[in-house]
């Protein structure tokens, strides 16, 4: 695990040292061989402050490579392992950075002498491929290790590369590394049509296009709130991007980007996870510093199941009524459809609904890894291709479980909240990648949950 000492963001690159600060334990979530133990049956009531969005923050951090001026961020989920892994990648590239306990961060890519992202860090987190577009645009050349597949699917990056080739880059794959070279005079604006909607390919190419000559149009672009957040920050840095949140994004290239201050949007997946927790465990949760606009596709199925949902300023109030939950169907789709990152958690809720619900996963080919674990807890789920029929059972029973990815792990913690007896979730490093202070947040609301060695 990497820890970062505060640097003067304006200091020379040579001062850029990785070391372990005295406050490291307070800022990072230790994981290693730890487990989470949950004893089910407690109603949860209380207030949870939603953290900044992991999947936005990671891309915003990559975007700081586009400027030689410092970028300040607030609402940055600094305790997340993924944020720290990416901080390591950026530091290897020469970025002077500070992550602070008050959820702020400073990133200063004054000079990048070697635009090379090594396998040792990239393999830990696929999102590292998002440094490719910014490095190529800024340095005219970049070498980034190919991230490889992961538990939820093969997850190729061909569309990231296709867009950069359209902008004139020459791309080769050598010894596991993508080597990308911009043409003489830099990247050229182009029309890029994506055959499938890809969050990462949209982001990588949007960042690359900010410094290209002329206009780039991203057609069939992703519309996720994280893409809008990234575009807003790039515009605050001097980029000229329009069409954010629609399926055609237009980027007029500019000579140079400058520094800015940016507030990371709230994490909609964390928000949705706790809304589902309220449905499952009963009680009322007040989720602060978030918005219903971010989780629109989740609201209807949750209301149909029997959750009462309202909004007060920047808080969502989610309350379970006395009536039994009812099964309902969902299908994952690119935004504004139902988020694949909430599919596993929603499935956990369906296991205890009256009647049945069908879950169809259309984004990733292997995202039902939580099913056998839920079945070990007594769930009745039949998988057929990319659909799963979930028939409600009277109760789940605590068990020792383990998950292969972040959202699957969250679904097992949710199952533990309502299962009879004790559930032990192994491999919690997955959870540490994407949920800040999960145990503290849930136990403050009355859940019987703890980390154990
Ligand atoms: C992002 O992954 C998120 N990760 C994922 O969240 C999320 O599940 C996913 O978007 C979909 O919403 C981050 O933001 C860091 P994609 P990304 O490119 O960008 C295929 C979590 O739990 N594809 O939209 O990698 C791909 O295989 C994570 O926080 C290609 O074929 O997703 C998939 O089937 C997990 N070629 C589909 O497109 C490509 O070049 C959508 O993937 C790129 C993608």
mmCIF file of N, CA, C and O in Angstrom, residues 42-86:
data_model
loop_
_atom_site.group_PDB
_atom_site.id
_atom_site.type_symbol
_atom_site.label_atom_id
_atom_site.label_comp_id
_atom_site.label_asym_id
_atom_site.label_seq_id
_atom_site.Cartn_x
_atom_site.Cartn_y
_atom_site.Cartn_z
ATOM 1 N N UNK A 42 -30.412 -6.441 12.425
ATOM 2 C CA UNK A 42 -30.559 -5.104 13.020
ATOM 3 C C UNK A 42 -31.189 -4.155 11.999
ATOM 4 O O UNK A 42 -30.758 -4.118 10.835
ATOM 5 N N UNK A 43 -32.169 -3.385 12.439
ATOM 6 C CA UNK A 43 -32.717 -2.339 11.563
ATOM 7 C C UNK A 43 -31.673 -1.236 11.476
ATOM 8 O O UNK A 43 -30.985 -0.962 12.462
ATOM 9 N N UNK A 44 -31.554 -0.602 10.316
ATOM 10 C CA UNK A 44 -30.570 0.492 10.243
ATOM 11 C C UNK A 44 -31.283 1.836 10.112
ATOM 12 O O UNK A 44 -32.208 2.003 9.322
ATOM 13 N N UNK A 45 -30.846 2.766 10.910
ATOM 14 C CA UNK A 45 -31.425 4.117 10.948
ATOM 15 C C UNK A 45 -30.303 5.108 11.140
ATOM 16 O O UNK A 45 -29.415 4.870 11.958
ATOM 17 N N UNK A 46 -30.345 6.215 10.439
ATOM 18 C CA UNK A 46 -29.326 7.242 10.679
ATOM 19 C C UNK A 46 -28.947 7.988 9.418
ATOM 20 O O UNK A 46 -29.625 7.897 8.392
ATOM 21 N N UNK A 47 -27.820 8.698 9.535
ATOM 22 C CA UNK A 47 -27.379 9.568 8.448
ATOM 23 C C UNK A 47 -26.031 9.092 7.927
ATOM 24 O O UNK A 47 -25.141 8.772 8.705
ATOM 25 N N UNK A 48 -25.905 9.045 6.609
ATOM 26 C CA UNK A 48 -24.628 8.686 5.992
ATOM 27 C C UNK A 48 -24.243 9.806 5.035
ATOM 28 O O UNK A 48 -25.054 10.211 4.196
ATOM 29 N N UNK A 49 -22.990 10.277 5.163
ATOM 30 C CA UNK A 49 -22.532 11.269 4.188
ATOM 31 C C UNK A 49 -21.894 10.524 3.019
ATOM 32 O O UNK A 49 -20.961 9.748 3.199
ATOM 33 N N UNK A 50 -22.431 10.777 1.839
ATOM 34 C CA UNK A 50 -21.932 10.087 0.650
ATOM 35 C C UNK A 50 -20.578 10.682 0.238
ATOM 36 O O UNK A 50 -20.395 11.897 0.223
ATOM 37 N N UNK A 51 -19.648 9.803 -0.097
ATOM 38 C CA UNK A 51 -18.303 10.246 -0.497
ATOM 39 C C UNK A 51 -18.307 10.741 -1.944
ATOM 40 O O UNK A 51 -19.271 10.530 -2.689
ATOM 41 N N UNK A 52 -17.189 11.335 -2.337
ATOM 42 C CA UNK A 52 -17.013 11.725 -3.743
ATOM 43 C C UNK A 52 -16.946 10.480 -4.612
ATOM 44 O O UNK A 52 -16.540 9.408 -4.154
ATOM 45 N N UNK A 53 -17.345 10.621 -5.874
ATOM 46 C CA UNK A 53 -17.459 9.458 -6.764
ATOM 47 C C UNK A 53 -16.089 8.921 -7.170
ATOM 48 O O UNK A 53 -15.314 9.622 -7.819
ATOM 49 N N UNK A 54 -15.852 7.662 -6.818
ATOM 50 C CA UNK A 54 -14.587 7.012 -7.227
ATOM 51 C C UNK A 54 -14.396 7.097 -8.732
ATOM 52 O O UNK A 54 -13.336 7.476 -9.220
ATOM 53 N N UNK A 55 -15.442 6.714 -9.485
ATOM 54 C CA UNK A 55 -15.274 6.602 -10.929
ATOM 55 C C UNK A 55 -15.206 7.950 -11.631
ATOM 56 O O UNK A 55 -14.938 8.013 -12.825
ATOM 57 N N UNK A 56 -15.470 9.017 -10.894
ATOM 58 C CA UNK A 56 -15.229 10.351 -11.427
ATOM 59 C C UNK A 56 -13.815 10.782 -11.032
ATOM 60 O O UNK A 56 -13.025 11.219 -11.868
ATOM 61 N N UNK A 57 -13.519 10.643 -9.754
ATOM 62 C CA UNK A 57 -12.230 11.113 -9.232
ATOM 63 C C UNK A 57 -11.051 10.515 -10.000
ATOM 64 O O UNK A 57 -10.077 11.215 -10.298
ATOM 65 N N UNK A 58 -11.150 9.224 -10.343
ATOM 66 C CA UNK A 58 -10.030 8.577 -11.038
ATOM 67 C C UNK A 58 -9.736 9.273 -12.369
ATOM 68 O O UNK A 58 -8.583 9.516 -12.729
ATOM 69 N N UNK A 59 -10.790 9.614 -13.094
ATOM 70 C CA UNK A 59 -10.605 10.236 -14.421
ATOM 71 C C UNK A 59 -10.158 11.689 -14.270
ATOM 72 O O UNK A 59 -9.355 12.193 -15.051
ATOM 73 N N UNK A 60 -10.688 12.349 -13.235
ATOM 74 C CA UNK A 60 -10.282 13.743 -12.988
ATOM 75 C C UNK A 60 -8.786 13.787 -12.676
ATOM 76 O O UNK A 60 -8.061 14.680 -13.122
ATOM 77 N N UNK A 61 -8.325 12.804 -11.912
ATOM 78 C CA UNK A 61 -6.893 12.757 -11.576
ATOM 79 C C UNK A 61 -6.061 12.562 -12.846
ATOM 80 O O UNK A 61 -5.016 13.198 -13.024
ATOM 81 N N UNK A 62 -6.533 11.692 -13.753
ATOM 82 C CA UNK A 62 -5.799 11.489 -15.019
ATOM 83 C C UNK A 62 -5.767 12.788 -15.823
ATOM 84 O O UNK A 62 -4.765 13.121 -16.463
ATOM 85 N N UNK A 63 -6.862 13.534 -15.785
ATOM 86 C CA UNK A 63 -6.957 14.775 -16.574
ATOM 87 C C UNK A 63 -5.947 15.821 -16.124
ATOM 88 O O UNK A 63 -5.578 16.708 -16.892
ATOM 89 N N UNK A 64 -5.468 15.704 -14.884
ATOM 90 C CA UNK A 64 -4.508 16.703 -14.407
ATOM 91 C C UNK A 64 -3.178 16.601 -15.161
ATOM 92 O O UNK A 64 -2.373 17.520 -15.135
ATOM 93 N N UNK A 65 -2.975 15.469 -15.871
ATOM 94 C CA UNK A 65 -1.761 15.305 -16.680
ATOM 95 C C UNK A 65 -1.755 16.240 -17.885
ATOM 96 O O UNK A 65 -0.720 16.443 -18.525
ATOM 97 N N UNK A 66 -2.918 16.787 -18.211
ATOM 98 C CA UNK A 66 -3.023 17.613 -19.426
ATOM 99 C C UNK A 66 -2.459 19.016 -19.255
ATOM 100 O O UNK A 66 -2.299 19.741 -20.231
ATOM 101 N N UNK A 67 -2.204 19.425 -18.016
ATOM 102 C CA UNK A 67 -1.756 20.800 -17.796
ATOM 103 C C UNK A 67 -0.467 20.825 -16.982
ATOM 104 O O UNK A 67 -0.246 19.961 -16.134
ATOM 105 N N UNK A 68 0.355 21.861 -17.215
ATOM 106 C CA UNK A 68 1.560 22.000 -16.372
ATOM 107 C C UNK A 68 1.267 22.853 -15.144
ATOM 108 O O UNK A 68 2.164 23.188 -14.386
ATOM 109 N N UNK A 69 -0.031 23.195 -14.963
ATOM 110 C CA UNK A 69 -0.409 23.963 -13.759
ATOM 111 C C UNK A 69 -1.107 23.041 -12.750
ATOM 112 O O UNK A 69 -1.603 21.980 -13.111
ATOM 113 N N UNK A 70 -1.171 23.490 -11.508
ATOM 114 C CA UNK A 70 -1.745 22.652 -10.443
ATOM 115 C C UNK A 70 -3.275 22.635 -10.492
ATOM 116 O O UNK A 70 -3.916 23.645 -10.783
ATOM 117 N N UNK A 71 -3.844 21.470 -10.218
ATOM 118 C CA UNK A 71 -5.301 21.313 -10.120
ATOM 119 C C UNK A 71 -5.622 20.935 -8.668
ATOM 120 O O UNK A 71 -4.998 20.033 -8.109
ATOM 121 N N UNK A 72 -6.596 21.633 -8.113
ATOM 122 C CA UNK A 72 -7.025 21.354 -6.736
ATOM 123 C C UNK A 72 -8.369 20.641 -6.803
ATOM 124 O O UNK A 72 -9.240 21.051 -7.566
ATOM 125 N N UNK A 73 -8.532 19.611 -5.981
ATOM 126 C CA UNK A 73 -9.839 18.935 -5.949
ATOM 127 C C UNK A 73 -10.377 18.884 -4.528
ATOM 128 O O UNK A 73 -9.601 18.698 -3.580
ATOM 129 N N UNK A 74 -11.692 19.008 -4.420
ATOM 130 C CA UNK A 74 -12.357 18.828 -3.136
ATOM 131 C C UNK A 74 -13.330 17.655 -3.276
ATOM 132 O O UNK A 74 -13.641 17.233 -4.387
ATOM 133 N N UNK A 75 -13.797 17.143 -2.129
ATOM 134 C CA UNK A 75 -14.681 15.966 -2.107
ATOM 135 C C UNK A 75 -14.024 14.756 -2.779
ATOM 136 O O UNK A 75 -14.689 13.948 -3.414
ATOM 137 N N UNK A 76 -12.722 14.647 -2.626
ATOM 138 C CA UNK A 76 -11.956 13.552 -3.226
ATOM 139 C C UNK A 76 -11.961 12.364 -2.243
ATOM 140 O O UNK A 76 -11.581 12.534 -1.082
ATOM 141 N N UNK A 77 -12.370 11.171 -2.691
ATOM 142 C CA UNK A 77 -12.425 10.034 -1.747
ATOM 143 C C UNK A 77 -11.031 9.453 -1.482
ATOM 144 O O UNK A 77 -10.700 8.354 -1.928
ATOM 145 N N UNK A 78 -10.218 10.200 -0.741
ATOM 146 C CA UNK A 78 -8.791 9.874 -0.591
ATOM 147 C C UNK A 78 -8.527 8.544 0.113
ATOM 148 O O UNK A 78 -7.453 7.971 -0.032
ATOM 149 N N UNK A 79 -9.509 8.051 0.879
ATOM 150 C CA UNK A 79 -9.262 6.802 1.624
ATOM 151 C C UNK A 79 -9.343 5.570 0.726
ATOM 152 O O UNK A 79 -8.940 4.484 1.137
ATOM 153 N N UNK A 80 -9.870 5.734 -0.480
ATOM 154 C CA UNK A 80 -10.047 4.559 -1.340
ATOM 155 C C UNK A 80 -8.718 4.043 -1.877
ATOM 156 O O UNK A 80 -7.868 4.814 -2.320
ATOM 157 N N UNK A 81 -8.611 2.720 -1.897
ATOM 158 C CA UNK A 81 -7.391 2.103 -2.411
ATOM 159 C C UNK A 81 -7.161 2.469 -3.879
ATOM 160 O O UNK A 81 -6.027 2.714 -4.297
ATOM 161 N N UNK A 82 -8.232 2.510 -4.684
ATOM 162 C CA UNK A 82 -8.062 2.832 -6.104
ATOM 163 C C UNK A 82 -7.487 4.230 -6.303
ATOM 164 O O UNK A 82 -6.691 4.462 -7.217
ATOM 165 N N UNK A 83 -7.885 5.159 -5.449
ATOM 166 C CA UNK A 83 -7.378 6.532 -5.564
ATOM 167 C C UNK A 83 -5.884 6.529 -5.262
ATOM 168 O O UNK A 83 -5.081 7.180 -5.934
ATOM 169 N N UNK A 84 -5.495 5.724 -4.278
ATOM 170 C CA UNK A 84 -4.081 5.677 -3.902
ATOM 171 C C UNK A 84 -3.251 4.947 -4.959
ATOM 172 O O UNK A 84 -2.109 5.314 -5.219
ATOM 173 N N UNK A 85 -3.845 3.928 -5.571
ATOM 174 C CA UNK A 85 -3.122 3.227 -6.640
ATOM 175 C C UNK A 85 -2.878 4.185 -7.805
ATOM 176 O O UNK A 85 -1.775 4.270 -8.345
ATOM 177 N N UNK A 86 -3.899 4.928 -8.181
ATOM 178 C CA UNK A 86 -3.724 5.868 -9.297
ATOM 179 C C UNK A 86 -2.748 6.981 -8.911
ATOM 180 O O UNK A 86 -1.951 7.429 -9.739
#
